[in-house]
Amino acid sequence: MRTNDRFEWVVRGLVVVFAVAMLVVGALFYGLIRDLTAGWTGTGLNPFRPAARASEVAGSGPVQPTPTIFLPEVTPIPWDGSTRVTILLLGLDYRDWVAGLGAPRSDSMILLSVDPLTKQVSMLSIPRDLWVEIPGFTHNRINTAYASGEGNRLPGGGPALAMRAVEALVGVPIQYYAVIDFSTFERMIDEIGGIDVLVMERIKIAPIGRLSLWLDPKAYHLDGAQALAYARVRKATGGDFGRAERQQQVAMAILDRVTGFDMIPTLVAKAPTLFQELSTGVRTNMTLNEMIALAWMARDISSESIHRGAIAPPGMVGFYTRPDGAQVLRAVPDQIRQLRDQLFVDTSAIAP
Amino acid sequence: MSAKLDETQARRTQRSRPTDDPLGLTRRNAPRDPLGATRRNVPGATSPSSTAGDRLGTTRPGAPADSTRRLPTSQGRPGGTPPGGVTPPGRGPRRRRPVWWHWLVGIPLYGLLVLGVAGLAGYWTGLERRASAEASLSNQALREQFDLGVLDLLAARYEIARQRFDYILSVDPNYPGALELLEEARVALNQPTLTPSPLPVPTVDVSPSPTLNLGSLDSLFASAQTAQVLGDWDGVINALLALRGQSPDFRRQEANQLLYSALRSRGLQKIWNGDQEQGIYDLTLAQRLAPLDGQAQSWINTAAFYLFANSYFGLDPALATENFSQVCAAGVWDSCFKFARAAWEYADLLFGKEADPCAAVDQYEASLNTYADSAREPTATEAAEVCMTATAPSPTPSATITLEATLFLSETPTLPGPSDTPSGPTATPTETFTPPPTFTETPTETPPG
């Protein structure tokens, strides 16, 4: 009899302990969900935040965390799926920022535009030394727009000012931007297993942290560091303009690689890693839904529907040396306009 | 026979019942058998405990034997132990649901309930926190942008100020003071807020419905017409493109007319707001649908000429001055400010590197007459003195340049109305070397792997 009573009390005690434990677990779960919900911005990937500036670290005291740079984001109107969507791709070298040299200049600018109705894609490379009017500032090289926007704490920061500068140059409304850090670019190409590139001329590349090497005119399979070096090299035929061509070539190679059938299992398997890379090294104002919608649409676009162009000599730029000795490129508006019309107007769904 | 057995069983039950529990309701045995009356399930079991386990008092003293069958005991259930505890052959006794089964179901249910309530509560609290944090950050950002905008206005950085106040009003249209300061910046930039008159289009009596209804083609078209009436050019264009995406041929001619009108109006609006290239782009798109009228074409030419002049700014002061002087004659945008800046830069070049002080004086004078700047007048006076010294045969009298400087930017801008003939320059910019632009189609061949 006593044994049974004890057993009953033990059972009751266990029930009470379990009930209390569940309440504790519930409280923890409540806190977790609350913090996750409160921390989710819902505006796509997180903004890129450099680790810490050298000037901030240089002091003898303990390393201070990088102060959060809060620049109000200019939220675009959500894409409705039928109007042309244009994205400004900006390549940045954040090592300048980390080294305490201030906000970085954009190293490469590519305007990517997709018309969902005609399934036509246009890609325009913009040279970084192009002399343009930066809205709100004086004339300067177009690659200074990003740094000016960040440095002056404009709404939307550097990307917004860069978008406005390119809009004023080309005229095409730009809804989105994607800023990618070089190191992220490298790692992402490594994650997808490298890219295949057909080198058109003998060229010397210098991958970061490795010895330089010569590439002969033939097909190569490049890893991340090599691909980045190939896209950035300037000491080759065409200088900056050949560089723009190579950047588009690399972009197309990435697209080919990612959309290849054999890549689907790899992408699925590496999705967490790729998302982590994107989260930490890419800054964009696109939402995840918009990115998925665009990626979904990309399946229907053939390589023949991708039109590429570059603001390049002859005709579209003039070479000038400023009184301070700076060599810049003058934009020739009517010639750039002709290229713009070929890339963005002739491919538009707005037609009779 | 059966009735006799029942009677016997009832007597036995009555004998085995304790005297202090005549109804047999005691539960003393329950803890001993927490999993249920297992012994009752043993075929043929007729022990007192099993009888006493019938908590509902199935065997009341004196109750007729038949009445016990009607009570909800095991006897009344299919498969239950028949009277006398005899289980019919081939029909096993049904196990009674054990007590622990309640716990087995109840514990997870309780856990799920707690987690569900906690999750929902956490989600809603998180949403509230997020909204609160966003509102706080937004207010902080707006306040900061407002303060910076005021500083920009004071420092004559009108374009930056305009960007800040535009942003503030896009977030909070009623932000105190922002609209007034935006207008101030616009006036300083010579960017009046004008509303282009749209081309006449057949208007329909529709109630305003700003939300795009993707449900039907008719509603899309109606949305476009409504937006047209409201002057919402973006709304017209988006609705018609959505319509085109669903059914390219639906009321195609009318849709094209609406699209043309919206693109033309938006293009002119952009040009007048100082977004020249963006406006030209819209007008070029409109041109795909129908030829542009004279007014739109003239504004394209004016905007193109402004952009042509602007491309020399900071690079070739002579050409910038020459071209901006023509645009400034039309008094549009910030052309006169830029003319003054370019002329001054050109004058500095003439006075310094070119060693032509008299030519420099002309440019200084033109610059100061357009945009007064007292800080620069001494330089102009110095150039005039040098010029007179160089040209005068006799001892140089002291010369003082007196300029009646007027601040052009404070004047009321005079843009031609929608029905006016534009007074801006219509000269087509000419380049000395204009080969076709670089345009490469994507090669169809893929590089060998």
CSV table of C-alpha atoms in Angstrom, one decimal, chain B:
chain,number,residue,atom,x,y,z
B,1,MET,CA,-29.5,-21.1,-15.1
B,2,SER,CA,-28.1,-17.7,-16.0
B,3,ALA,CA,-30.3,-15.9,-13.5
B,4,LYS,CA,-29.2,-18.2,-10.8
B,5,LEU,CA,-25.6,-17.6,-11.5
B,6,ASP,CA,-26.2,-13.8,-11.3
B,7,GLU,CA,-27.9,-14.1,-8.0
B,8,THR,CA,-25.0,-16.1,-6.6
B,9,GLN,CA,-22.6,-13.6,-7.8
B,10,ALA,CA,-24.5,-10.7,-6.2
B,11,ARG,CA,-24.5,-12.5,-2.9
B,12,ARG,CA,-20.8,-13.1,-3.1
B,13,THR,CA,-20.2,-9.5,-3.9
B,14,GLN,CA,-22.3,-8.4,-1.0
B,15,ARG,CA,-20.4,-10.6,1.3
B,16,SER,CA,-17.0,-9.4,0.2
B,17,ARG,CA,-17.9,-5.7,0.5
B,18,PRO,CA,-16.6,-4.0,3.6
B,19,THR,CA,-19.2,-2.8,6.1
B,20,ASP,CA,-18.2,0.8,5.9
B,21,ASP,CA,-18.6,0.8,2.2
B,22,PRO,CA,-21.9,-0.7,1.5
B,23,LEU,CA,-22.1,0.8,-1.9
B,24,GLY,CA,-18.8,-0.5,-3.0
B,25,LEU,CA,-17.5,2.9,-4.0
B,26,THR,CA,-14.2,2.7,-2.2
B,27,ARG,CA,-11.1,3.5,-4.3
B,28,ARG,CA,-8.7,2.0,-2.0
B,29,ASN,CA,-7.8,-0.5,-4.6
B,30,ALA,CA,-7.4,2.1,-7.4
B,31,PRO,CA,-3.8,2.9,-6.5
B,32,ARG,CA,-2.9,-0.7,-6.3
B,33,ASP,CA,-4.1,-1.0,-9.9
B,34,PRO,CA,-3.4,2.3,-11.5
B,35,LEU,CA,-3.2,0.8,-14.9
B,36,GLY,CA,-6.8,-0.3,-14.8
B,37,ALA,CA,-8.5,-3.4,-13.6
B,38,THR,CA,-6.2,-5.8,-15.3
B,39,ARG,CA,-7.4,-8.8,-13.4
B,40,ARG,CA,-10.9,-8.2,-14.8
B,41,ASN,CA,-9.5,-8.9,-18.1
B,42,VAL,CA,-8.3,-12.3,-17.2
B,43,PRO,CA,-10.8,-14.7,-18.5
B,44,GLY,CA,-12.9,-16.1,-15.8
B,45,ALA,CA,-11.7,-13.7,-13.2
B,46,THR,CA,-14.2,-13.1,-10.5
B,47,SER,CA,-12.2,-11.8,-7.7
B,48,PRO,CA,-13.7,-9.3,-5.2
B,49,SER,CA,-11.3,-6.7,-6.3
B,50,SER,CA,-12.5,-6.8,-9.8
B,51,THR,CA,-16.0,-6.3,-8.6
B,52,ALA,CA,-15.0,-3.6,-6.3
B,53,GLY,CA,-13.2,-1.9,-9.2
B,54,ASP,CA,-16.5,-1.2,-10.7
B,55,ARG,CA,-16.5,2.3,-9.6
B,56,LEU,CA,-20.0,3.1,-10.6
B,57,GLY,CA,-21.4,0.6,-8.1
B,58,THR,CA,-22.6,-1.9,-10.5
B,59,THR,CA,-23.7,-4.3,-7.8
B,60,ARG,CA,-25.9,-2.5,-5.4
B,61,PRO,CA,-27.3,-4.6,-2.7
B,62,GLY,CA,-30.7,-5.7,-3.4
B,63,ALA,CA,-30.6,-4.5,-6.9
B,64,PRO,CA,-32.0,-6.9,-9.4
B,65,ALA,CA,-29.5,-8.8,-11.2
B,66,ASP,CA,-30.8,-7.6,-14.5
B,67,SER,CA,-30.3,-4.0,-13.5
B,68,THR,CA,-26.6,-4.5,-13.2
B,69,ARG,CA,-26.5,-5.5,-16.9
B,70,ARG,CA,-28.0,-2.2,-17.9
B,71,LEU,CA,-25.4,-0.2,-16.1
B,72,PRO,CA,-22.4,0.9,-18.1
B,73,THR,CA,-20.0,-1.7,-16.9
B,74,SER,CA,-17.9,-4.1,-18.9
B,75,GLN,CA,-20.9,-6.3,-19.2
B,76,GLY,CA,-22.7,-3.8,-21.2
B,77,ARG,CA,-19.9,-3.3,-23.7
B,78,PRO,CA,-19.2,-5.6,-26.6
B,79,GLY,CA,-16.5,-7.8,-25.7
B,80,GLY,CA,-16.9,-7.2,-22.1
B,81,THR,CA,-16.9,-9.9,-19.5
B,82,PRO,CA,-20.2,-11.6,-19.5
B,83,PRO,CA,-22.1,-12.3,-16.3
B,84,GLY,CA,-20.2,-14.7,-14.2
B,85,GLY,CA,-17.0,-13.7,-15.8
B,86,VAL,CA,-17.2,-16.3,-18.4
B,87,THR,CA,-15.7,-15.3,-21.6
B,88,PRO,CA,-17.3,-16.9,-24.6
B,89,PRO,CA,-14.9,-19.0,-26.6
B,90,GLY,CA,-13.3,-17.3,-29.5
B,91,ARG,CA,-14.1,-13.8,-28.2
B,92,GLY,CA,-11.3,-12.3,-26.2
B,93,PRO,CA,-12.0,-9.7,-23.6
B,94,ARG,CA,-11.4,-6.0,-24.7
B,95,ARG,CA,-8.7,-4.2,-22.8
B,96,ARG,CA,-10.0,-1.2,-21.0
B,97,ARG,CA,-8.1,2.0,-21.9
B,98,PRO,CA,-5.3,2.3,-19.3
B,99,VAL,CA,-4.8,5.4,-17.3
B,100,TRP,CA,-1.3,5.9,-18.5
B,101,TRP,CA,-2.6,6.4,-22.0
B,102,HIS,CA,-4.1,9.7,-20.9
B,103,TRP,CA,-0.7,10.8,-19.9
B,104,LEU,CA,0.9,9.6,-23.1
B,105,VAL,CA,-1.5,11.8,-25.0
B,106,GLY,CA,-1.8,14.6,-22.5
B,107,ILE,CA,1.8,15.3,-22.0
B,108,PRO,CA,2.7,16.0,-25.6
B,109,LEU,CA,-0.5,17.9,-26.0
B,110,TYR,CA,0.4,20.0,-23.1
B,111,GLY,CA,3.9,20.6,-24.5
B,112,LEU,CA,2.5,21.5,-27.9
B,113,LEU,CA,0.0,23.9,-26.3
B,114,VAL,CA,2.7,25.6,-24.3
B,115,LEU,CA,5.0,25.9,-27.3
B,116,GLY,CA,2.2,27.1,-29.5
B,117,VAL,CA,1.1,29.8,-27.1
B,118,ALA,CA,4.7,30.8,-26.5
B,119,GLY,CA,5.5,30.9,-30.2
B,120,LEU,CA,2.4,33.0,-31.1
B,121,ALA,CA,3.0,35.3,-28.2
B,122,GLY,CA,6.6,35.7,-29.1
B,123,TYR,CA,5.8,36.3,-32.8
B,124,TRP,CA,3.3,39.1,-31.9
B,125,THR,CA,5.5,40.7,-29.4
B,126,GLY,CA,8.4,40.5,-31.9
B,127,LEU,CA,6.3,42.2,-34.5
B,128,GLU,CA,5.4,44.9,-32.1
B,129,ARG,CA,9.0,45.4,-31.1
B,130,ARG,CA,10.1,45.5,-34.7
B,131,ALA,CA,7.5,48.0,-35.6
B,132,SER,CA,8.5,50.1,-32.6
B,133,ALA,CA,12.2,49.9,-33.4
B,134,GLU,CA,11.6,50.7,-37.1
B,135,ALA,CA,9.5,53.7,-36.1
B,136,SER,CA,12.1,54.8,-33.8
B,137,LEU,CA,14.9,54.4,-36.3
B,138,SER,CA,12.8,56.0,-39.0
B,139,ASN,CA,12.1,59.0,-36.8
B,140,GLN,CA,15.7,59.3,-35.9
B,141,ALA,CA,16.7,59.1,-39.6
B,142,LEU,CA,14.1,61.6,-40.6
B,143,ARG,CA,15.2,64.0,-37.9
B,144,GLU,CA,18.8,63.6,-38.9
B,145,GLN,CA,18.1,64.1,-42.6
B,146,PHE,CA,16.0,67.2,-41.8
B,147,ASP,CA,18.8,68.7,-39.8
B,148,LEU,CA,21.4,67.8,-42.5
B,149,GLY,CA,19.0,69.2,-45.1
B,150,VAL,CA,18.8,72.5,-43.3
B,151,LEU,CA,22.6,72.7,-43.1
B,152,ASP,CA,22.8,71.9,-46.8
B,153,LEU,CA,20.4,74.7,-47.6
B,154,LEU,CA,22.4,77.1,-45.5
B,155,ALA,CA,25.5,76.0,-47.3
B,156,ALA,CA,23.8,76.4,-50.7
B,157,ARG,CA,24.0,72.7,-51.4
B,158,TYR,CA,20.5,72.8,-52.8
B,159,GLU,CA,20.6,69.6,-54.7
B,160,ILE,CA,21.6,67.6,-51.7
B,161,ALA,CA,19.0,69.4,-49.6
B,162,ARG,CA,16.4,68.5,-52.2
B,163,GLN,CA,17.4,64.8,-52.0
B,164,ARG,CA,17.1,64.8,-48.3
B,165,PHE,CA,13.7,66.6,-48.2
B,166,ASP,CA,12.4,64.4,-51.0
B,167,TYR,CA,13.3,61.4,-48.9
B,168,ILE,CA,11.7,62.8,-45.8
B,169,LEU,CA,8.4,63.5,-47.6
B,170,SER,CA,8.5,60.1,-49.3
B,171,VAL,CA,8.4,58.6,-45.8
B,172,ASP,CA,6.2,61.1,-44.0
B,173,PRO,CA,4.4,63.5,-46.3
B,174,ASN,CA,3.3,65.6,-43.3
B,175,TYR,CA,6.7,66.0,-41.8
B,176,PRO,CA,6.6,69.6,-40.4
B,177,GLY,CA,8.6,72.0,-42.4
B,178,ALA,CA,9.9,69.6,-45.0
B,179,LEU,CA,7.6,70.7,-47.8
B,180,GLU,CA,8.5,74.3,-47.4
B,181,LEU,CA,12.2,73.7,-47.3
B,182,LEU,CA,11.9,71.4,-50.4
B,183,GLU,CA,10.2,74.2,-52.3
B,184,GLU,CA,12.9,76.5,-51.2
B,185,ALA,CA,15.6,74.1,-52.5
B,186,ARG,CA,13.6,73.7,-55.8
B,187,VAL,CA,13.3,77.4,-56.3
B,188,ALA,CA,17.0,77.8,-55.7
B,189,LEU,CA,17.7,75.1,-58.2
B,190,ASN,CA,15.4,76.7,-60.7
B,191,GLN,CA,13.3,73.6,-60.7
B,192,PRO,CA,9.7,74.7,-60.5
B,193,THR,CA,7.1,72.1,-59.9
B,194,LEU,CA,5.1,72.1,-63.1
B,195,THR,CA,2.4,69.8,-64.2
B,196,PRO,CA,2.4,68.9,-67.8
B,197,SER,CA,-0.9,68.9,-69.5
B,198,PRO,CA,-1.5,65.5,-70.8
B,199,LEU,CA,-2.7,64.9,-74.3
B,200,PRO,CA,-6.4,64.8,-74.6
B,201,VAL,CA,-7.6,61.2,-74.2
B,202,PRO,CA,-11.1,59.9,-73.9
B,203,THR,CA,-11.9,60.2,-70.2
B,204,VAL,CA,-14.2,57.8,-68.5
B,205,ASP,CA,-16.2,58.2,-65.4
B,206,VAL,CA,-14.5,55.9,-63.0
B,207,SER,CA,-14.1,56.0,-59.3
B,208,PRO,CA,-10.5,56.4,-58.2
B,209,SER,CA,-9.0,53.1,-57.2
B,210,PRO,CA,-5.3,53.4,-56.7
B,211,THR,CA,-4.7,49.7,-56.1
B,212,LEU,CA,-3.9,47.7,-59.1
B,213,ASN,CA,-6.4,45.0,-59.7
B,214,LEU,CA,-4.9,42.1,-61.5
B,215,GLY,CA,-8.1,40.3,-61.6
B,216,SER,CA,-9.4,41.1,-65.0
B,217,LEU,CA,-8.3,42.8,-68.1
B,218,ASP,CA,-11.1,45.3,-67.9
B,219,SER,CA,-10.2,46.3,-64.4
B,220,LEU,CA,-6.6,46.8,-65.4
B,221,PHE,CA,-7.6,49.0,-68.3
B,222,ALA,CA,-9.9,50.9,-65.9
B,223,SER,CA,-7.1,51.3,-63.5
B,224,ALA,CA,-5.0,52.8,-66.2
B,225,GLN,CA,-7.7,55.2,-67.2
B,226,THR,CA,-8.2,56.2,-63.5
B,227,ALA,CA,-4.5,56.8,-63.1
B,228,GLN,CA,-4.5,58.8,-66.3
B,229,VAL,CA,-7.3,61.0,-64.9
B,230,LEU,CA,-5.3,61.4,-61.7
B,231,GLY,CA,-2.1,62.3,-63.5
B,232,ASP,CA,-0.4,59.2,-62.1
B,233,TRP,CA,1.8,58.4,-65.1
B,234,ASP,CA,3.6,55.6,-63.3
B,235,GLY,CA,0.3,54.0,-62.5
B,236,VAL,CA,-0.9,54.2,-66.1
B,237,ILE,CA,2.3,52.7,-67.5
B,238,ASN,CA,2.5,49.9,-64.9
B,239,ALA,CA,-1.2,49.0,-65.4
B,240,LEU,CA,-0.9,48.9,-69.1
B,241,LEU,CA,2.3,46.8,-69.0
B,242,ALA,CA,0.6,44.4,-66.7
B,243,LEU,CA,-2.3,44.3,-69.1
B,244,ARG,CA,0.1,43.7,-72.0
B,245,GLY,CA,1.7,40.9,-70.0
B,246,GLN,CA,-1.7,39.2,-69.7
B,247,SER,CA,-3.2,39.9,-73.1
B,248,PRO,CA,-1.1,41.8,-75.6
B,249,ASP,CA,-4.0,42.5,-77.9
B,250,PHE,CA,-6.6,43.6,-75.4
B,251,ARG,CA,-7.9,47.0,-76.7
B,252,ARG,CA,-4.4,47.5,-78.1
B,253,GLN,CA,-5.0,50.7,-79.9
B,254,GLU,CA,-6.6,52.5,-76.9
B,255,ALA,CA,-3.9,51.0,-74.7
B,256,ASN,CA,-1.2,52.4,-77.0
B,257,GLN,CA,-2.8,55.8,-76.9
B,258,LEU,CA,-2.9,55.8,-73.1
B,259,LEU,CA,0.7,54.5,-72.9
B,260,TYR,CA,1.9,57.2,-75.3
B,261,SER,CA,0.2,59.9,-73.5
B,262,ALA,CA,1.5,58.8,-70.1
B,263,LEU,CA,5.1,58.3,-71.4
B,264,ARG,CA,5.0,61.7,-73.0
B,265,SER,CA,3.7,63.4,-69.9
B,266,ARG,CA,6.1,61.7,-67.6
B,267,GLY,CA,9.0,62.4,-69.9
B,268,LEU,CA,8.2,66.1,-70.0
B,269,GLN,CA,7.7,66.2,-66.3
B,270,LYS,CA,11.1,64.7,-65.7
B,271,ILE,CA,12.8,67.1,-68.1
B,272,TRP,CA,11.2,70.0,-66.4
B,273,ASN,CA,12.3,68.7,-63.1
B,274,GLY,CA,15.8,68.6,-64.2
B,275,ASP,CA,16.1,64.9,-65.0
B,276,GLN,CA,16.9,65.5,-68.6
B,277,GLU,CA,18.2,62.1,-69.7
B,278,GLN,CA,15.4,60.3,-67.9
B,279,GLY,CA,12.9,62.5,-69.6
B,280,ILE,CA,14.5,61.9,-73.0
B,281,TYR,CA,14.3,58.1,-72.3
B,282,ASP,CA,10.6,58.3,-71.7
B,283,LEU,CA,10.0,60.4,-74.7
B,284,THR,CA,12.0,58.0,-76.8
B,285,LEU,CA,9.8,55.2,-75.6
B,286,ALA,CA,6.8,57.2,-76.4
B,287,GLN,CA,8.2,57.8,-79.9
B,288,ARG,CA,8.0,54.0,-80.5
B,289,LEU,CA,4.2,54.3,-80.3
B,290,ALA,CA,3.6,57.5,-82.2
B,291,PRO,CA,5.5,60.5,-83.5
B,292,LEU,CA,6.2,63.2,-80.9
B,293,ASP,CA,4.5,66.6,-81.2
B,294,GLY,CA,6.6,69.7,-81.7
B,295,GLN,CA,6.6,70.7,-78.0
B,296,ALA,CA,8.0,67.4,-76.8
B,297,GLN,CA,10.6,67.3,-79.6
B,298,SER,CA,11.7,70.8,-78.8
B,299,TRP,CA,12.2,69.9,-75.2
B,300,ILE,CA,14.2,66.8,-76.2
B,301,ASN,CA,16.5,69.0,-78.2
B,302,THR,CA,16.8,71.5,-75.4
B,303,ALA,CA,17.6,68.8,-72.8
B,304,ALA,CA,20.0,67.1,-75.2
B,305,PHE,CA,21.8,70.4,-75.7
B,306,TYR,CA,22.0,71.0,-72.0
B,307,LEU,CA,23.5,67.6,-71.5
B,308,PHE,CA,26.0,68.2,-74.3
B,309,ALA,CA,27.1,71.4,-72.6
B,310,ASN,CA,27.2,69.7,-69.3
B,311,SER,CA,29.6,67.1,-70.6
B,312,TYR,CA,32.3,69.7,-71.0
B,313,PHE,CA,31.8,71.1,-67.5
B,314,GLY,CA,35.1,70.9,-65.6
B,315,LEU,CA,36.9,69.6,-68.6
B,316,ASP,CA,36.8,72.3,-71.3
B,317,PRO,CA,35.8,75.6,-69.9
B,318,ALA,CA,35.7,77.4,-73.3
B,319,LEU,CA,33.3,74.9,-74.8
B,320,ALA,CA,31.3,74.7,-71.6
B,321,THR,CA,30.9,78.5,-71.5
B,322,GLU,CA,30.0,78.7,-75.1
B,323,ASN,CA,27.3,76.0,-74.9
B,324,PHE,CA,25.9,77.0,-71.5
B,325,SER,CA,25.5,80.6,-72.7
B,326,GLN,CA,23.0,79.3,-75.2
B,327,VAL,CA,21.1,77.2,-72.7
B,328,CYS,CA,21.2,80.0,-70.2
B,329,ALA,CA,19.5,82.3,-72.7
B,330,ALA,CA,16.4,80.0,-72.3
B,331,GLY,CA,16.7,80.3,-68.6
B,332,VAL,CA,16.2,76.7,-67.9
B,333,TRP,CA,17.4,74.5,-65.0
B,334,ASP,CA,20.7,75.5,-63.5
B,335,SER,CA,22.2,76.4,-66.9
B,336,CYS,CA,22.9,80.0,-65.9
B,337,PHE,CA,24.6,79.0,-62.7
B,338,LYS,CA,26.8,76.6,-64.6
B,339,PHE,CA,27.4,79.2,-67.3
B,340,ALA,CA,28.7,81.5,-64.6
B,341,ARG,CA,30.9,78.8,-63.1
B,342,ALA,CA,32.2,77.8,-66.5
B,343,ALA,CA,32.8,81.4,-67.5
B,344,TRP,CA,34.7,82.0,-64.3
B,345,GLU,CA,36.8,78.9,-64.8
B,346,TYR,CA,37.5,80.0,-68.4
B,347,ALA,CA,38.4,83.4,-67.2
B,348,ASP,CA,40.9,82.0,-64.7
B,349,LEU,CA,42.4,80.0,-67.5
B,350,LEU,CA,42.7,83.0,-69.7
B,351,PHE,CA,44.1,85.2,-66.9
B,352,GLY,CA,46.6,82.6,-65.8
B,353,LYS,CA,47.8,80.1,-68.3
B,354,GLU,CA,46.7,81.9,-71.5
B,355,ALA,CA,48.0,85.3,-70.3
B,356,ASP,CA,45.1,87.1,-71.9
B,357,PRO,CA,43.8,89.4,-69.2
B,358,CYS,CA,41.5,91.3,-71.5
B,359,ALA,CA,39.7,88.2,-72.7
B,360,ALA,CA,39.6,87.1,-69.1
B,361,VAL,CA,37.8,90.4,-68.1
B,362,ASP,CA,35.0,89.7,-70.5
B,363,GLN,CA,34.5,86.3,-69.0
B,364,TYR,CA,34.7,87.5,-65.4
B,365,GLU,CA,32.2,90.2,-66.3
B,366,ALA,CA,29.8,87.7,-67.9
B,367,SER,CA,30.1,85.4,-64.9
B,368,LEU,CA,29.5,88.1,-62.3
B,369,ASN,CA,26.6,89.6,-64.3
B,370,THR,CA,24.9,86.2,-64.2
B,371,TYR,CA,25.8,85.1,-60.7
B,372,ALA,CA,27.0,87.7,-58.3
B,373,ASP,CA,29.8,86.7,-56.0
B,374,SER,CA,31.4,89.5,-54.1
B,375,ALA,CA,34.3,87.3,-53.0
B,376,ARG,CA,35.4,87.0,-56.6
B,377,GLU,CA,35.1,90.6,-57.6
B,378,PRO,CA,38.7,91.5,-56.5
B,379,THR,CA,40.0,89.0,-59.0
B,380,ALA,CA,37.9,90.5,-61.7
B,381,THR,CA,39.2,94.0,-60.8
B,382,GLU,CA,42.7,92.8,-60.8
B,383,ALA,CA,42.3,91.3,-64.3
B,384,ALA,CA,40.8,94.6,-65.5
B,385,GLU,CA,43.8,96.5,-64.1
B,386,VAL,CA,46.2,94.2,-65.8
B,387,CYS,CA,44.3,94.5,-69.0
B,388,MET,CA,44.4,98.3,-68.9
B,389,THR,CA,48.1,98.3,-68.1
B,390,ALA,CA,48.8,96.0,-71.0
B,391,THR,CA,46.7,98.0,-73.5
B,392,ALA,CA,47.2,101.6,-72.3
B,393,PRO,CA,50.0,103.6,-73.9
B,394,SER,CA,50.1,106.1,-71.1
B,395,PRO,CA,50.5,105.5,-67.3
B,396,THR,CA,47.8,103.2,-66.1
B,397,PRO,CA,45.0,104.8,-64.3
B,398,SER,CA,43.6,102.8,-61.5
B,399,ALA,CA,40.6,100.9,-62.7
B,400,THR,CA,37.8,99.6,-60.7
B,401,ILE,CA,35.3,97.2,-62.3
B,402,THR,CA,31.8,97.8,-61.2
B,403,LEU,CA,29.4,95.1,-62.0
B,404,GLU,CA,25.7,95.2,-61.6
B,405,ALA,CA,25.5,91.6,-60.4
B,406,THR,CA,22.2,90.0,-60.2
B,407,LEU,CA,21.4,86.7,-58.7
B,408,PHE,CA,19.8,84.9,-61.5
B,409,LEU,CA,18.7,82.0,-59.4
B,410,SER,CA,16.4,84.2,-57.3
B,411,GLU,CA,14.4,85.2,-60.3
B,412,THR,CA,11.2,83.6,-61.2
B,413,PRO,CA,11.9,80.9,-63.7
B,414,THR,CA,10.3,81.3,-67.0
B,415,LEU,CA,9.6,78.0,-68.6
B,416,PRO,CA,7.4,77.8,-71.6
B,417,GLY,CA,4.0,76.5,-70.9
B,418,PRO,CA,2.8,73.3,-72.4
B,419,SER,CA,1.2,75.1,-75.3
B,420,ASP,CA,4.1,77.5,-75.8
B,421,THR,CA,6.8,77.1,-78.3
B,422,PRO,CA,9.8,76.3,-76.3
B,423,SER,CA,12.3,79.2,-76.3
B,424,GLY,CA,15.2,77.0,-75.4
B,425,PRO,CA,18.0,76.4,-77.9
B,426,THR,CA,17.2,73.8,-80.4
B,427,ALA,CA,20.7,73.4,-81.9
B,428,THR,CA,21.6,69.8,-82.3
B,429,PRO,CA,24.9,69.0,-80.6
B,430,THR,CA,27.5,67.8,-83.0
B,431,GLU,CA,30.5,65.8,-82.3
B,432,THR,CA,33.6,65.9,-84.4
B,433,PHE,CA,33.8,62.1,-84.4
B,434,THR,CA,30.8,60.0,-84.1
B,435,PRO,CA,31.3,56.4,-85.1
B,436,PRO,CA,28.7,53.9,-84.2
B,437,PRO,CA,28.6,52.8,-80.6
B,438,THR,CA,30.0,49.6,-79.5
B,439,PHE,CA,27.3,46.9,-79.4
B,440,THR,CA,28.1,43.3,-79.0
B,441,GLU,CA,25.6,40.6,-79.2
B,442,THR,CA,26.1,37.6,-76.9
B,443,PRO,CA,27.9,34.9,-78.9
B,444,THR,CA,25.8,31.9,-79.3
B,445,GLU,CA,28.8,29.6,-79.0
B,446,THR,CA,29.8,28.6,-75.5
B,447,PRO,CA,33.5,28.4,-74.8
B,448,PRO,CA,34.9,24.9,-74.7
B,449,GLY,CA,35.2,23.6,-71.2
